[in-house]
XYZ file of C-alpha atoms in Angstrom:
137
model
C 3.896 -9.207 -48.521
C 6.645 -7.490 -50.440
C 9.810 -6.390 -48.639
C 10.723 -3.637 -51.123
C 8.342 -1.110 -49.515
C 8.712 0.104 -45.934
C 5.927 -0.621 -43.509
C 3.412 2.127 -42.753
C 3.880 1.472 -39.039
C 6.870 3.542 -38.045
C 7.712 4.348 -34.437
C 7.588 8.064 -33.641
C 10.748 9.828 -32.756
C 10.964 12.001 -29.656
C 12.958 15.182 -29.131
C 16.374 15.199 -30.736
C 15.362 12.498 -33.222
C 15.654 9.696 -30.664
C 13.080 7.021 -30.067
C 11.116 7.479 -26.832
C 12.184 5.500 -23.783
C 10.514 2.179 -23.224
C 7.751 2.062 -20.626
C 9.704 -0.678 -18.891
C 12.393 1.691 -17.681
C 13.129 1.935 -13.964
C 11.825 5.513 -13.715
C 8.434 4.472 -15.060
C 8.069 1.446 -12.797
C 9.139 3.136 -9.576
C 6.131 5.079 -8.357
C 7.087 4.939 -4.679
C 8.732 8.001 -3.198
C 11.290 7.870 -0.420
C 8.757 9.331 2.032
C 6.095 6.747 1.112
C 8.665 3.983 1.414
C 9.703 5.139 4.896
C 6.017 5.282 5.903
C 5.543 1.708 4.659
C 8.592 0.657 6.709
C 7.085 2.363 9.779
C 3.833 0.443 9.212
C 5.774 -2.843 8.946
C 7.328 -2.225 12.371
C 3.995 -1.614 14.142
C 1.971 -4.277 15.964
C -1.154 -5.700 14.329
C -3.920 -3.143 14.737
C -6.713 -5.732 14.512
C -5.134 -7.949 17.199
C -4.931 -4.908 19.475
C -8.576 -4.068 18.796
C -9.666 -7.637 19.580
C -7.399 -7.933 22.630
C -5.431 -10.839 21.136
C -1.682 -11.343 21.154
C 0.093 -11.174 17.818
C 1.480 -14.573 16.818
C 3.343 -13.844 13.575
C 5.223 -11.117 11.724
C 3.512 -7.915 10.638
C 2.412 -7.497 7.013
C 1.617 -4.192 5.334
C -1.961 -4.363 4.019
C -3.084 -1.716 1.530
C -6.698 -0.715 2.117
C -8.951 -1.797 -0.763
C -11.540 0.966 -0.656
C -12.322 2.534 -4.024
C -9.658 0.509 -5.864
C -10.121 -1.583 -8.968
C -9.323 -5.259 -9.305
C -5.604 -5.034 -10.027
C -4.941 -1.674 -8.385
C -3.086 -1.198 -5.130
C -3.773 1.765 -2.878
C -1.141 4.292 -1.909
C 1.444 3.356 0.705
C -0.146 5.991 2.938
C -3.366 3.945 2.950
C -1.788 0.904 4.598
C -2.406 -0.841 7.913
C -0.268 -3.309 9.913
C -1.782 -6.793 10.179
C -0.281 -10.025 11.501
C 0.459 -12.432 8.669
C -1.026 -15.737 9.774
C -4.107 -14.461 11.588
C -5.582 -11.138 10.585
C -4.100 -10.764 7.094
C -3.769 -14.111 5.308
C -5.520 -16.349 7.813
C -8.851 -18.048 7.059
C -10.713 -15.485 9.189
C -8.539 -12.539 8.149
C -8.947 -9.765 5.626
C -8.050 -12.007 2.674
C -10.151 -14.832 4.109
C -13.805 -14.667 5.121
C -13.234 -11.347 7.011
C -14.959 -12.658 10.145
C -12.371 -10.998 12.437
C -13.465 -7.625 11.053
C -17.105 -8.485 11.751
C -16.240 -9.605 15.295
C -14.386 -6.319 15.890
C -17.298 -4.403 14.286
C -14.790 -2.442 12.245
C -13.966 -1.798 8.611
C -10.601 -1.388 6.931
C -11.120 2.384 7.064
C -11.692 2.199 10.838
C -8.370 0.362 11.174
C -6.702 2.982 8.991
C -8.067 5.721 11.270
C -6.512 3.927 14.258
C -3.141 3.809 12.478
C -3.338 7.520 11.657
C -4.099 8.254 15.334
C -1.068 6.156 16.391
C 1.147 8.051 13.961
C -0.165 11.422 15.142
C 0.454 10.450 18.765
C 4.000 9.334 17.999
C 4.812 12.535 16.075
C 3.286 14.625 18.865
C 5.464 12.879 21.459
C 8.621 13.197 19.362
C 8.096 16.938 19.092
C 7.775 17.181 22.874
C 4.373 18.842 22.806
C 3.040 17.174 25.944
C -0.116 15.083 26.198
C -1.936 14.137 22.992
C -5.714 14.608 22.930
C -6.440 12.534 19.812
């Protein structure tokens, strides 16, 4: 290949004659908003919802599990679609969500049922913080 001719593959220039920003910039990679991040932190500070449903005591730290309903193989759901699960039992344990899922079958619940319980907990907490009396949810 001769070097006296320029290549036909030339990067396009953006506005002002500058090359466009790389897709690896911080703004492109950060898809989490401050509100979603604070919601994820709230989830991480909650007790395991599956342990509560089964009447068990939580034995390890709480992990934030993103619900895998309608997601592709390498896609993670929104931070608003997350549930608190204990690490060694309900989340990463052999019977947990990333194991054979037998704890979900024992509880007769799905990930969406657990998400509904978390939403109800959040609604109850917000209702109490606003001083609106008893919550009927």
